[in-house]
Structures are given as C-alpha cells and as structure tokens.
Tab-separated table of C-alpha atoms in Angstrom:
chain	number	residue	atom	x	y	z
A	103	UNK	CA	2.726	-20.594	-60.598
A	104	UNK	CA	4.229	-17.492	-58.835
A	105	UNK	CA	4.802	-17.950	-55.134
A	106	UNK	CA	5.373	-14.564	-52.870
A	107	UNK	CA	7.532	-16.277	-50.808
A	108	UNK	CA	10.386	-16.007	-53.057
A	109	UNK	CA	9.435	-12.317	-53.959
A	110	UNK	CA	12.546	-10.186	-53.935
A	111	UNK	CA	11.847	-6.805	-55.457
A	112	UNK	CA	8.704	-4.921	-55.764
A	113	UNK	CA	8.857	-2.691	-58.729
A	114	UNK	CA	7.015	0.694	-58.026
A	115	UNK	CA	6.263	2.359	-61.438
A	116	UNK	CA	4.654	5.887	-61.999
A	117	UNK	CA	1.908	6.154	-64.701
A	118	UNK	CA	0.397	9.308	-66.557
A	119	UNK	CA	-2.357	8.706	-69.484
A	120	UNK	CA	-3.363	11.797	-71.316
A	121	UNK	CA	-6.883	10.593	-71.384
A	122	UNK	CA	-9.276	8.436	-69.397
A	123	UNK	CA	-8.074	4.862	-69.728
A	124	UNK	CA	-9.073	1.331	-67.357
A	125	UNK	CA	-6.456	-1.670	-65.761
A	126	UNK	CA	-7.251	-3.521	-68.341
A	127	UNK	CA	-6.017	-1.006	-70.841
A	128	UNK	CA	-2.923	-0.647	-68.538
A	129	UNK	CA	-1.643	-4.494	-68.502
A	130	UNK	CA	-2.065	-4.812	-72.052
A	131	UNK	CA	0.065	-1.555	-72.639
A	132	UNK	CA	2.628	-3.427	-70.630
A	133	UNK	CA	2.450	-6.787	-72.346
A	134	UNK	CA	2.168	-5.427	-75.722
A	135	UNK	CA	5.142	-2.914	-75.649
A	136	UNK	CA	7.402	-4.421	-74.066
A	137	UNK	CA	7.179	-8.182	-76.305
A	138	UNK	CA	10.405	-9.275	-77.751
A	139	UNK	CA	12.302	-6.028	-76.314
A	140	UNK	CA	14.247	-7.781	-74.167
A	141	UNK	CA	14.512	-11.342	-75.343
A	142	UNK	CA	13.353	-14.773	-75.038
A	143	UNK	CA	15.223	-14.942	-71.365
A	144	UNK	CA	13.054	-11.655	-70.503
A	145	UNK	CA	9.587	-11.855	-71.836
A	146	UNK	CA	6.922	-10.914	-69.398
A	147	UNK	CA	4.755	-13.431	-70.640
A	148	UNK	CA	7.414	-16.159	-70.133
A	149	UNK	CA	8.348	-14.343	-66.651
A	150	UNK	CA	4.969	-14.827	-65.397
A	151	UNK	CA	4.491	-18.201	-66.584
A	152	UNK	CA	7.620	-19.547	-65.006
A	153	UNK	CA	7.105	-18.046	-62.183
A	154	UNK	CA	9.778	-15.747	-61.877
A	155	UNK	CA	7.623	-12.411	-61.451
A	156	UNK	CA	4.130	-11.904	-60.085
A	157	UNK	CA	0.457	-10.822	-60.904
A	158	UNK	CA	0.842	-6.749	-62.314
A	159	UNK	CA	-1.543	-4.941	-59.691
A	160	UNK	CA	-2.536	-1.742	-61.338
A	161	UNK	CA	-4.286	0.920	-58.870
A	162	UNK	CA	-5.290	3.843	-60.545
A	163	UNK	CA	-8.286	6.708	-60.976
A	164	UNK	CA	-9.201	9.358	-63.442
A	165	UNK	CA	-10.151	12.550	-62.908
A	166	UNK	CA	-10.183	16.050	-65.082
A	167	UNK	CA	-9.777	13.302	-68.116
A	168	UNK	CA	-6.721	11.990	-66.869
A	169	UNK	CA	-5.635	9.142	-65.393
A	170	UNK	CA	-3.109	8.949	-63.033
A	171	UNK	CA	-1.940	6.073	-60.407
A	172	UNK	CA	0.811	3.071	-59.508
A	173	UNK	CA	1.885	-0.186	-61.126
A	174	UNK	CA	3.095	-2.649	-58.546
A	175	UNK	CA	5.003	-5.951	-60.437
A	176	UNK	CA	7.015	-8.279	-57.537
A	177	UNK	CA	10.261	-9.926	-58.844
A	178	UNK	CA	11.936	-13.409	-57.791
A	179	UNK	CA	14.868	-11.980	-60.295
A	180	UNK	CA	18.444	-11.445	-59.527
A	181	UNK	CA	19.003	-7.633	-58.997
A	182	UNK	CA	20.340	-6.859	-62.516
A	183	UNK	CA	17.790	-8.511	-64.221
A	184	UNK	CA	15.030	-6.409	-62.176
A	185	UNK	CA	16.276	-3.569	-63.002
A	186	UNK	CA	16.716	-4.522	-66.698
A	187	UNK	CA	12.694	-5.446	-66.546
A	188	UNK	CA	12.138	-2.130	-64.486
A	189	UNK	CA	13.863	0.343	-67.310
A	190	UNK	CA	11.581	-1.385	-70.072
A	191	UNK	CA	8.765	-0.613	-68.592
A	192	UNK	CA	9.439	3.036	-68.824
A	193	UNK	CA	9.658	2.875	-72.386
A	194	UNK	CA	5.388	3.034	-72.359
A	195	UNK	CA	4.141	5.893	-74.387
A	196	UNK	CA	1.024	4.804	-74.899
A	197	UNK	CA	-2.278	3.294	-73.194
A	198	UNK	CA	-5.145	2.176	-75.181
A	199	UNK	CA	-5.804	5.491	-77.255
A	200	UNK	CA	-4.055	7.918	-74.730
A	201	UNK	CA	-0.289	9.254	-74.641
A	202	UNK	CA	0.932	8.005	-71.355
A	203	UNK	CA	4.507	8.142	-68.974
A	204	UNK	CA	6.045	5.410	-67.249
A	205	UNK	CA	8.588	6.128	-64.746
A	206	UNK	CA	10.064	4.305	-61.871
A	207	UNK	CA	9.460	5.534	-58.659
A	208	UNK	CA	11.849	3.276	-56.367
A	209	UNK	CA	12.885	-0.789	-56.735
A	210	UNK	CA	12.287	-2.099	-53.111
A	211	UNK	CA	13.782	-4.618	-51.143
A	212	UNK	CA	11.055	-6.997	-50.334
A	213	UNK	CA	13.541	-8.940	-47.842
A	214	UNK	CA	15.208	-5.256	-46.227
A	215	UNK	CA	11.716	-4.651	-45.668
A	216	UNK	CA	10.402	-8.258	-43.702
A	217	UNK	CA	14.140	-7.943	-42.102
A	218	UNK	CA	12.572	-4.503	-40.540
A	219	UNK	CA	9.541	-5.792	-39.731
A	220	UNK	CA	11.177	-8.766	-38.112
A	221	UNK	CA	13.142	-6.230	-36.279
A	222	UNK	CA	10.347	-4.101	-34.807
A	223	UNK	CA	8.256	-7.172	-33.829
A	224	UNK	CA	11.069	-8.567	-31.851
A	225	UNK	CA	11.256	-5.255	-30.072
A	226	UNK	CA	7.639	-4.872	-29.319
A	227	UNK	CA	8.152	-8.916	-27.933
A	228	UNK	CA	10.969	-8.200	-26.076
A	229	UNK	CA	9.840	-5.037	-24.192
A	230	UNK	CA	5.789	-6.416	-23.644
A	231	UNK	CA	5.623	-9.550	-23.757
A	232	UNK	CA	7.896	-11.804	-21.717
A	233	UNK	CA	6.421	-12.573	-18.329
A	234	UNK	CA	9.898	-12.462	-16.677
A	235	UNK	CA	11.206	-9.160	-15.115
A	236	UNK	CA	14.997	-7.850	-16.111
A	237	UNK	CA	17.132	-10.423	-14.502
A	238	UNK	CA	19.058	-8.456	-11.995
A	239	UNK	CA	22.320	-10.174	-10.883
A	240	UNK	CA	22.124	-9.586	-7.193
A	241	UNK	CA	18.658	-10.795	-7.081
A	242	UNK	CA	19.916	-14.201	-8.121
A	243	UNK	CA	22.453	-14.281	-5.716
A	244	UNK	CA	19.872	-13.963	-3.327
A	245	UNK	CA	17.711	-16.010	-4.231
A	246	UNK	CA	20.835	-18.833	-4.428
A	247	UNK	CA	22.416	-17.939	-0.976
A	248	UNK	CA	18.488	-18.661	0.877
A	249	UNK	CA	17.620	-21.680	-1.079
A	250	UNK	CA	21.341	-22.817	0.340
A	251	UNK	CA	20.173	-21.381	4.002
A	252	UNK	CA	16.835	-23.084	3.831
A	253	UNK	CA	18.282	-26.331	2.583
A	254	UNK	CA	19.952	-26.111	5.396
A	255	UNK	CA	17.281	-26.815	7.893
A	256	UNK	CA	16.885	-30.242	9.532
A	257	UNK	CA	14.477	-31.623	11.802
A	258	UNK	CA	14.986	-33.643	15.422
A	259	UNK	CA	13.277	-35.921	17.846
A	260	UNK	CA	10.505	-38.034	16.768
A	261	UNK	CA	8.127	-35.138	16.297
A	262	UNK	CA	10.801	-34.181	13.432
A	263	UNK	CA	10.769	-30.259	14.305
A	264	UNK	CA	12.568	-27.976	11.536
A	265	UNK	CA	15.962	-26.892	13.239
A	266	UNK	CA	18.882	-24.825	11.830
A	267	UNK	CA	22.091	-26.454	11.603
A	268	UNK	CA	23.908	-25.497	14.160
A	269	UNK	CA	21.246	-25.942	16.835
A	270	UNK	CA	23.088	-29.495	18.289
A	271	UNK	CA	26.220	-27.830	18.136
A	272	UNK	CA	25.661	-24.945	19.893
A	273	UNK	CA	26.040	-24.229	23.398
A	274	UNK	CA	22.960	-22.039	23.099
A	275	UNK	CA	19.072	-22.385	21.289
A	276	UNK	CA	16.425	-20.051	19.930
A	277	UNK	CA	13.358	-21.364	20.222
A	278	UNK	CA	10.562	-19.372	17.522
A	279	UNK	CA	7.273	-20.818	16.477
A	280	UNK	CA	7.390	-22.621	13.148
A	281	UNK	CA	9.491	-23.130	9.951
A	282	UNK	CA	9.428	-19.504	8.812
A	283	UNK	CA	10.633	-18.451	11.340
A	284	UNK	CA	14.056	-20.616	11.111
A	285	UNK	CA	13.849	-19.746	7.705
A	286	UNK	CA	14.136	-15.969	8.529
A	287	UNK	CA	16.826	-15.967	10.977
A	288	UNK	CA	19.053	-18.472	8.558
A	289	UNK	CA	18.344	-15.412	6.464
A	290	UNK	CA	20.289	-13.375	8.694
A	291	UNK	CA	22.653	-16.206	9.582
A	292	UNK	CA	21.445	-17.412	13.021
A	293	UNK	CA	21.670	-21.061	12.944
A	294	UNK	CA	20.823	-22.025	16.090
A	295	UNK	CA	17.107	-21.624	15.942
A	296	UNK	CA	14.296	-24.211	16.554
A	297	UNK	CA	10.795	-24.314	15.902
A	298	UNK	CA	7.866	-25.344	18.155
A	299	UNK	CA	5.342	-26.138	15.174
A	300	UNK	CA	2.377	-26.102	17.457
A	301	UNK	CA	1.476	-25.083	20.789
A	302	UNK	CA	2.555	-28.511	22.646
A	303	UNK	CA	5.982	-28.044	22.840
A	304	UNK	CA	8.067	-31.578	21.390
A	305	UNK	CA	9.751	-33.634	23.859
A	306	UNK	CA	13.569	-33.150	22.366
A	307	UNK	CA	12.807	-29.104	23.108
A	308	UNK	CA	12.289	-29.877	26.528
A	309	UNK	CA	15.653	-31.919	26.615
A	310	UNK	CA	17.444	-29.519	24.941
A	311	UNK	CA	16.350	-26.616	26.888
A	312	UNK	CA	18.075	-28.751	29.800
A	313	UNK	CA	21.686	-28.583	28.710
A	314	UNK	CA	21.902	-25.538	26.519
A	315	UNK	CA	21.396	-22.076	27.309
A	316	UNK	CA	17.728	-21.363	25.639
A	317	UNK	CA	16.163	-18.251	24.430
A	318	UNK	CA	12.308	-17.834	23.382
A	319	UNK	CA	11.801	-15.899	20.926
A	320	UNK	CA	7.758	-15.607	19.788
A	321	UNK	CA	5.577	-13.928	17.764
A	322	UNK	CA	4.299	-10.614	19.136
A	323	UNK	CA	0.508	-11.482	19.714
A	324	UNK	CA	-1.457	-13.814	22.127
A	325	UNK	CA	-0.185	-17.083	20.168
A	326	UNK	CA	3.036	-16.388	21.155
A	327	UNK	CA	2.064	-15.492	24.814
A	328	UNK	CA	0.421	-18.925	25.243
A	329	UNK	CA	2.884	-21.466	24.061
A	330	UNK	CA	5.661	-19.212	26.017
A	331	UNK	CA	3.496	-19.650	29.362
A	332	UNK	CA	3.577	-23.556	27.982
A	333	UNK	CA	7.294	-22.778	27.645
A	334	UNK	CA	7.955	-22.096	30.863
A	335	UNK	CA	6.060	-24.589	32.762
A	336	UNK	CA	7.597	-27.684	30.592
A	337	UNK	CA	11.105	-26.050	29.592
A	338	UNK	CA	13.928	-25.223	31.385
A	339	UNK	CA	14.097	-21.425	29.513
A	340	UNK	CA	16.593	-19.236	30.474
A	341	UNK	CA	15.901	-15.985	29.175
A	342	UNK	CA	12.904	-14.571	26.730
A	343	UNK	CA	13.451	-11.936	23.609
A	344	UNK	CA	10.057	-10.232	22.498
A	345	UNK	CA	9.481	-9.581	19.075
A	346	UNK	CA	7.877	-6.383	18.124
A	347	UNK	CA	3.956	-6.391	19.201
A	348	UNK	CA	1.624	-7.252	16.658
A	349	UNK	CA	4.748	-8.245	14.225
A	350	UNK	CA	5.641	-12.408	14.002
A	351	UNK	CA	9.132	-13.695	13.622
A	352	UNK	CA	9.074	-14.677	10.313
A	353	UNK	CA	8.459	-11.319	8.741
A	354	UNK	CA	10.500	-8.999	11.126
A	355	UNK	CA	14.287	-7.438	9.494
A	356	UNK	CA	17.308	-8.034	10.676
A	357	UNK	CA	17.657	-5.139	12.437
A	358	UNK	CA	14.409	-6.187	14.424
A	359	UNK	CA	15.704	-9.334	15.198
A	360	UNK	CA	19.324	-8.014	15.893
A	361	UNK	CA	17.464	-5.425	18.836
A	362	UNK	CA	14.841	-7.884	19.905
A	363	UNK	CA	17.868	-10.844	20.369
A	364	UNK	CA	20.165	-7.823	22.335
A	365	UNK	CA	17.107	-6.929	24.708
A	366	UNK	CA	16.246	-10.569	26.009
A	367	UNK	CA	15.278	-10.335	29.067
A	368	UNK	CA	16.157	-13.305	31.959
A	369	UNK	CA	13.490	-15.970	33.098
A	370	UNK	CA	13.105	-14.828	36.438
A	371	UNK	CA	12.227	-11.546	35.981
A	372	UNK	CA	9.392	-12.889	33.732
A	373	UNK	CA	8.162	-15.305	36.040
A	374	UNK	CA	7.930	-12.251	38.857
A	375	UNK	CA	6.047	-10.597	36.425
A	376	UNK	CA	3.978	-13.439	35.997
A	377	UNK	CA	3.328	-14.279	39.768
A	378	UNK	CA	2.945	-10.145	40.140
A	379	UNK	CA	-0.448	-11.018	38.056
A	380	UNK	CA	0.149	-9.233	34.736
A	381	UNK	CA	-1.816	-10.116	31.598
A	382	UNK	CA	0.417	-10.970	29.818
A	383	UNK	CA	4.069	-12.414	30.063
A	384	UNK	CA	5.860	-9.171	28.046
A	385	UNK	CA	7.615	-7.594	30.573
A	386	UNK	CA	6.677	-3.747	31.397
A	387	UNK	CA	9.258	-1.285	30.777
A	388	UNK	CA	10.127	-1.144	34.446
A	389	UNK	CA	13.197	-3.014	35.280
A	390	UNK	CA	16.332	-1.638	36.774
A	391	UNK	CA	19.429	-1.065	35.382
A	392	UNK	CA	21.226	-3.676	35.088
A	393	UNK	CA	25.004	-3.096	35.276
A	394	UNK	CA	26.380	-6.908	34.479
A	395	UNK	CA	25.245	-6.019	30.923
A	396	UNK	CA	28.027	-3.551	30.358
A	397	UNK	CA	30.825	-3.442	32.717
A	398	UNK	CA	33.861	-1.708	32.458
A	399	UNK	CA	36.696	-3.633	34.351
A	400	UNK	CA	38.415	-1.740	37.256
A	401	UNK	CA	41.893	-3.291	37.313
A	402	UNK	CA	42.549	-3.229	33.106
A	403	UNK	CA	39.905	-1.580	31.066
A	404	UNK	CA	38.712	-4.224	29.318
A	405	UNK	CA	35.160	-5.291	28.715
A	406	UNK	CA	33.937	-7.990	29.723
A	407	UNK	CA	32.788	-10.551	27.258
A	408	UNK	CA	29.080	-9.856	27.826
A	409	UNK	CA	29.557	-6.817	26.186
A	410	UNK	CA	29.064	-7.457	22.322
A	411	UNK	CA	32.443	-6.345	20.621
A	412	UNK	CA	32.482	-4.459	17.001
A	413	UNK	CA	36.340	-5.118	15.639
A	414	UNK	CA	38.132	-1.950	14.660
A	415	UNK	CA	37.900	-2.050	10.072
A	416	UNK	CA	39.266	0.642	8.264
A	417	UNK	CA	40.072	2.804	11.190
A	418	UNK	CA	37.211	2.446	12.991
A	419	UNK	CA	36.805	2.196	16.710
A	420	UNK	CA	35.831	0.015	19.181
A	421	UNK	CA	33.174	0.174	21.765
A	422	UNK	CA	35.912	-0.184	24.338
A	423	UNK	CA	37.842	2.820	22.946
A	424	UNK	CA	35.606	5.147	22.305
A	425	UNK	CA	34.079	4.522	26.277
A	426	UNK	CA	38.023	5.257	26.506
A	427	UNK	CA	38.302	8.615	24.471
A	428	UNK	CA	34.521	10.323	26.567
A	429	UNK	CA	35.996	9.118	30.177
A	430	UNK	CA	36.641	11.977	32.083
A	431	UNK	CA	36.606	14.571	29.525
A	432	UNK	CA	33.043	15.954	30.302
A	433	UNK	CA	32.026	14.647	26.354
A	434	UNK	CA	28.890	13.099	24.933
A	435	UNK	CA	29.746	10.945	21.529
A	436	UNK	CA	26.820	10.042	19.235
A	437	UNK	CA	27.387	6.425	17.680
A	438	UNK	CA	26.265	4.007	14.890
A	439	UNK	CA	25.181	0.711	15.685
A	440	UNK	CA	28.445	-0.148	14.642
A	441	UNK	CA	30.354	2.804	16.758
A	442	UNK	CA	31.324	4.537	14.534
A	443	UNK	CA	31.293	8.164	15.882
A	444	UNK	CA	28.799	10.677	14.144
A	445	UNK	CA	29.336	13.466	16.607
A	446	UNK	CA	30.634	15.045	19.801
A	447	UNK	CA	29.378	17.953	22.276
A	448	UNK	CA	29.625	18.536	25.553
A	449	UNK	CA	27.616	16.597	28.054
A	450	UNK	CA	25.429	19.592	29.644
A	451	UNK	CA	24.694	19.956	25.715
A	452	UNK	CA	23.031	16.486	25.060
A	453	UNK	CA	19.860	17.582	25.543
A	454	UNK	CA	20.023	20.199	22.942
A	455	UNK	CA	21.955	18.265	20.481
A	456	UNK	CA	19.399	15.213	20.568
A	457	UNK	CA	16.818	17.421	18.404
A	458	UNK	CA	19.483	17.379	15.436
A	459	UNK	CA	20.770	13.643	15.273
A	460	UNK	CA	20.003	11.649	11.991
A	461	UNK	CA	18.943	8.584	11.431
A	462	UNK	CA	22.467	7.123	11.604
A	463	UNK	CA	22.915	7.448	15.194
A	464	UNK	CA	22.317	4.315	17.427
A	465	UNK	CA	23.618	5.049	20.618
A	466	UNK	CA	25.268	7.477	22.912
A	467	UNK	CA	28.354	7.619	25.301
A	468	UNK	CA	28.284	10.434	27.678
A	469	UNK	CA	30.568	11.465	30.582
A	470	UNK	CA	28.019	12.909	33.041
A	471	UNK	CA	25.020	10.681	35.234
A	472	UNK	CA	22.184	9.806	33.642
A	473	UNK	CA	18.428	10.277	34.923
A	474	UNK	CA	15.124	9.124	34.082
A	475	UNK	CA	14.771	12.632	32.496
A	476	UNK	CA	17.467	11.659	30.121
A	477	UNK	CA	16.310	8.155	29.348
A	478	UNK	CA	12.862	9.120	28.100
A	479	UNK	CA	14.349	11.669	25.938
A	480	UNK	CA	16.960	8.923	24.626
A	481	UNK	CA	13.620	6.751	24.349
A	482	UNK	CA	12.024	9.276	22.077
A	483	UNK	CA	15.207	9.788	19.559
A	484	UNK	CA	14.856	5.762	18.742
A	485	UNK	CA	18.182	5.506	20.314
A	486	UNK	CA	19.281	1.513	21.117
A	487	UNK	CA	21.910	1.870	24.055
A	488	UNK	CA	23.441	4.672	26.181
A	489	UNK	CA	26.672	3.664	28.353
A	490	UNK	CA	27.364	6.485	31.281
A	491	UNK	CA	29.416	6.216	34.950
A	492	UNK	CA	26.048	6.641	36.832
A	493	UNK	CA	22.311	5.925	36.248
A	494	UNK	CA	20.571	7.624	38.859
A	495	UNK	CA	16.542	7.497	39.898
A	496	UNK	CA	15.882	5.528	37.051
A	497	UNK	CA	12.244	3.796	37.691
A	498	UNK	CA	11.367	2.623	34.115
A	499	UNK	CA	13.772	0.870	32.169
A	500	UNK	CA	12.474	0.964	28.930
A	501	UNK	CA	13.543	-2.639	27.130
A	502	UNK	CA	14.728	-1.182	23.934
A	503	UNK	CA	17.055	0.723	25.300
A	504	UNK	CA	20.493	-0.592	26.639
A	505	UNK	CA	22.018	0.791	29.843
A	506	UNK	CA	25.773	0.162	29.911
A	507	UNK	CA	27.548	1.386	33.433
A	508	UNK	CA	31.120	2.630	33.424
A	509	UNK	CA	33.151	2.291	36.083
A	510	UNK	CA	36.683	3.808	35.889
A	511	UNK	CA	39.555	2.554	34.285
A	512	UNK	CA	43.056	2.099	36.558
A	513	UNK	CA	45.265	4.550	34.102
C-alpha cells in the first residue's frame, strides 16, 4: 500500500490525444506501453504494488475533439530512478484509438515544497501569533532593577507597615499613604519612605516621627488632607511636601516628586494656616521669601549645605559658580535643573527673553532685584527656582517656585 508520507517527487506530465479519449483510456495507455520497457526493478505495476509510487491522477477535458490535460504520478524513488520512470512515460504515442504526446512538464520536489510551506507558516506564527511583545532589553532591566526595589520593602511595629529600607537608618522619614507609594519612590531611589496604610496613623510612626526629622508627603485630594490633620495632632511632623492636586503619590514622575520633595513647606507655617481657618491644610501661595533656603555666605562664598549641590561632570558647573560668574556683572543666566547654562542676556532684558526659553530651562540667576512683577512672569514660564541679591514687595510666594537670596561674596 502506497503511503504519501514518503512521497518524494511528483511527476507532472503533459498530454495531447488527437481525438476525444476518457481517464480510463489514459491509465491503460500508461500501463500498457510502458510494460517490460524498463525491467522487472521498474514495472509500474510492480511500483504500485510495492508501494514505491502512487495512485496515477489523470485530470483532463476535451473540447474541439481533442483532449488535452495533466498526469500527476507521486514517487517514493531515489532521484535517478524518477527520472528514469518520468522519460518512459513520454514515449506514449497513443491513447485508446487517438495519436497522443506525452511530455514532462517539471519533476517536483515534494519535500522543497513542505520545507516552504513549513517556512511561510512559521513566519505567519512568528509575526501573529505569539502573545508576547518583542522583548526589548532595557525593558527587562527594568522590570529586574523594581522587582529588586520592591523586594526591598519591609514592614515595622506591630501594625507591620511597608517601609523602605533605609527608613531606620536614616536621620530623616517620608511618610506617604500606602504601599504604592513606597513602591514609587524606591522607583526613584528614595528609601526612606513609610506608609500609613489607613487613616489611623500606627503607633511606631508616631515614635519615629519623635527622633527623626519627618516629612508628609500625601496624596493630592481630601484623603490626604484628613490623615495629615490626623498627622499633625498625633505626630511630631516637621515639615509637609504637597503632591500635585488631584494626582496621588503612587502615580506621580520623578520629576513631580523631585519638585514636590524641594518645595516642602515647615510645620508651623501649616499649622498658622490651619488656626488662620483655611479649608484645607495646602498652604496658599502666600508665604514670604525665605532666605535660609539659599544663602550665599559673606565671609567665603560658599553655600551653605541647605542649598542642594549638582557636582561639576564633564565641564559642567556648579550652582555655586555660576551664582559666581552673574554677580555683579548686570547678567541674567537661564539654567537646567541640573545648571547647566542654556543662555545669557542682560538683566533689564529678562523680561523679553522669557517669551523664547525652551523647555530645557529650569531656573534663572539674575543680577538685578526681583519683584512680584517678575515672579508671576517666572510663575507662568514653569520655571522651578530663581536666585537674585534682592526680592523686593513680594506678597505671594508661589510654592513651586524657589527663591534663593544672594548676598555678596568677600572677593
């Protein structure tokens, strides 16, 4: 019995009858003119028997009294043998009572062609039908360094609150809502973070509020008002960052929680704020400048440490020295958050060149006294902190916005 899974070849033969013949005509053509041509080894009616080639499918159609169409015979031979078989079968000259040609069209490949086939379908797989996305290399390094950050986070106290590690190292605390938002600022690599996981605040918060420096930081909505008003009736808080209104902790970028983090505000301005009978404990943009958060020292022009310091890389400059290069030289520089400088113009000129900074700018130096005129139009730009020698009439202090004071270096 012939089996097509050892099929091979697939003989394609060419037929032409002079006259109006049937299949059946055509397979006994075959059988009848080629018997004992090639041998006892190559009979067609041993072939077929054995096994060795298949069922002769004959597909053809008459018209105009002649009959034209295709002989199909599948081979399990070696390739010299096929084509030994093949050749015979063009030596046909005649079907039933009609002059006929035989001629080979092609010998195919039976296994080229499944190979191709094979081929294609694995494309068609590969492209639609894996559920997995292209692995991209830097995605998985992601994904590895925050499954590392999140394994990181502990609990304390009875209650068992989720904590980052550093939090009973550290001199100072963050205290957020829940596990997210640990999770988010181990994203960015703040470690000192612990979570409230409720709105009665856990007995070894309360203790640790007591001997470290503590910051709130809560969601911007009325969740995170009310367990900051529990906050500071049960905690000894020390100062309060405000995450952007309407956003929560957990979802905000690093740069958010970078500016938020840089604009906490201290305790006891809250609390006036509080006792002055606002709605809500967010501070209005209305506090005065503040000159202890940016000091330049008199006597050697350093700055003090409250001042966060960006280490010169590549070149690049520090806050320190480019305070240094503006002083006294009547100059305004633009700067990254980084300060790195994107520009300089003249200080009467600041207004004017404010309508052309990019995105890129952060921040601004300038060697001239700074109103409230000046800050609102800062305000408006998106900038994040201007450092001058005088801030005069200013009467709202807008939160996002640092105010650095320069006093005069001894040269």
């Amino acid at each position: 019995m012939y089996s097509s899974d050892t099929t091979k070849y697939l003989i394609h033969i060419n037929l032409h009858a002079e006259g109006v013949v049937e299949k059946p005509d055509v397979v006994g053509a075959i059988f009848g003119q080629t018997e004992g041509l090639l041998g006892e080894d190559l009979d067609l009616r041993d072939l077929q028997r054995t096994g060795r080639i298949g069922r002769i499918d004959v597909h053809i159609t008459s018209k105009k009294g002649e009959t034209r169409g295709e002989i199909l015979i599948s081979s399990s031979l070696d390739r010299a043998e096929t084509a030994i078989l093949a050749a015979s079968l063009e030596t046909i000259d005649r079907v039933g009572p009609c002059i006929a040609h035989a001629s080979v069209e092609r010998i195919e490949d039976i296994r080229v062609t499944k190979r191709k086939k094979i081929v294609d379908r694995a494309k068609e797989l590969l492209l639609n039908h894996f559920d997995e996305a292209s692995i991209d290399s830097t995605e998985l390094l992601d994904d590895v360094r925050e499954s590392m950050r999140i394994e990181k986070i502990g609990v304390l106290g009875d209650e068992r609150v989720p904590a980052g590690p550093n939090v009973l190292d550290s001199d100072a605390i963050i205290i957020v809502e829940g596990r997210a938002d640990v999770i988010n600022l181990l994203r960015y690599g703040i470690k000192n973070a612990v979570a409230v996981e409720g709105t009665k605040v856990p007995a070894v918060i309360t203790k640790l509020s007591e001997i470290k420096t503590a910051t709130a930081f809560l969601d911007g909505d009325r969740g995170g008002d009310l367990i900051l008003r529990e906050l500071l009736q049960v905690a000894d808080i020390d100062y309060v960052a405000f995450c952007p209104r309407g956003k929560s902790v957990e979802e905000i970028t690093r740069k958010e929680i970078i500016k938020s983090l840089r604009n906490k505000v201290p305790v006891e301005y809250l609390k006036e704020q509080i006792a002055e009978g606002k709605d809500s404990p967010a501070p209005e943009p209305e506090m005065p400048v503040q000159e202890s958060q940016v000091i330049v020292s008199e006597t050697n022009g350093a700055i003090e440490e409250s001042v966060p310091q960006t280490p010169a890389v590549d070149g690049s400059m520090t806050l320190e020295q480019q305070i240094r290069g503006v002083e006294g030289q009547s100059v305004a520089r633009f700067l990254t958050s980084d300060y790195a400088l994107v520009g300089e113009v003249r200080a009467g000129d600041v207004e004017q060149a404010l309508e052309k900074i990019d995105a890129d700018v952060s921040g601004i130096i300038l060697d001239r006294p700074v109103d409230q005129k000046l800050i609102d139009a800062f305000l408006s730009r998106g900038l994040e902190f201007v450092a001058a020698p005088e801030f005069r009439n200013i009467v709202k202090r807008p939160l996002s916005l640092r105010l650095m004071k320069i006093r005069k270096s001894d040269r």
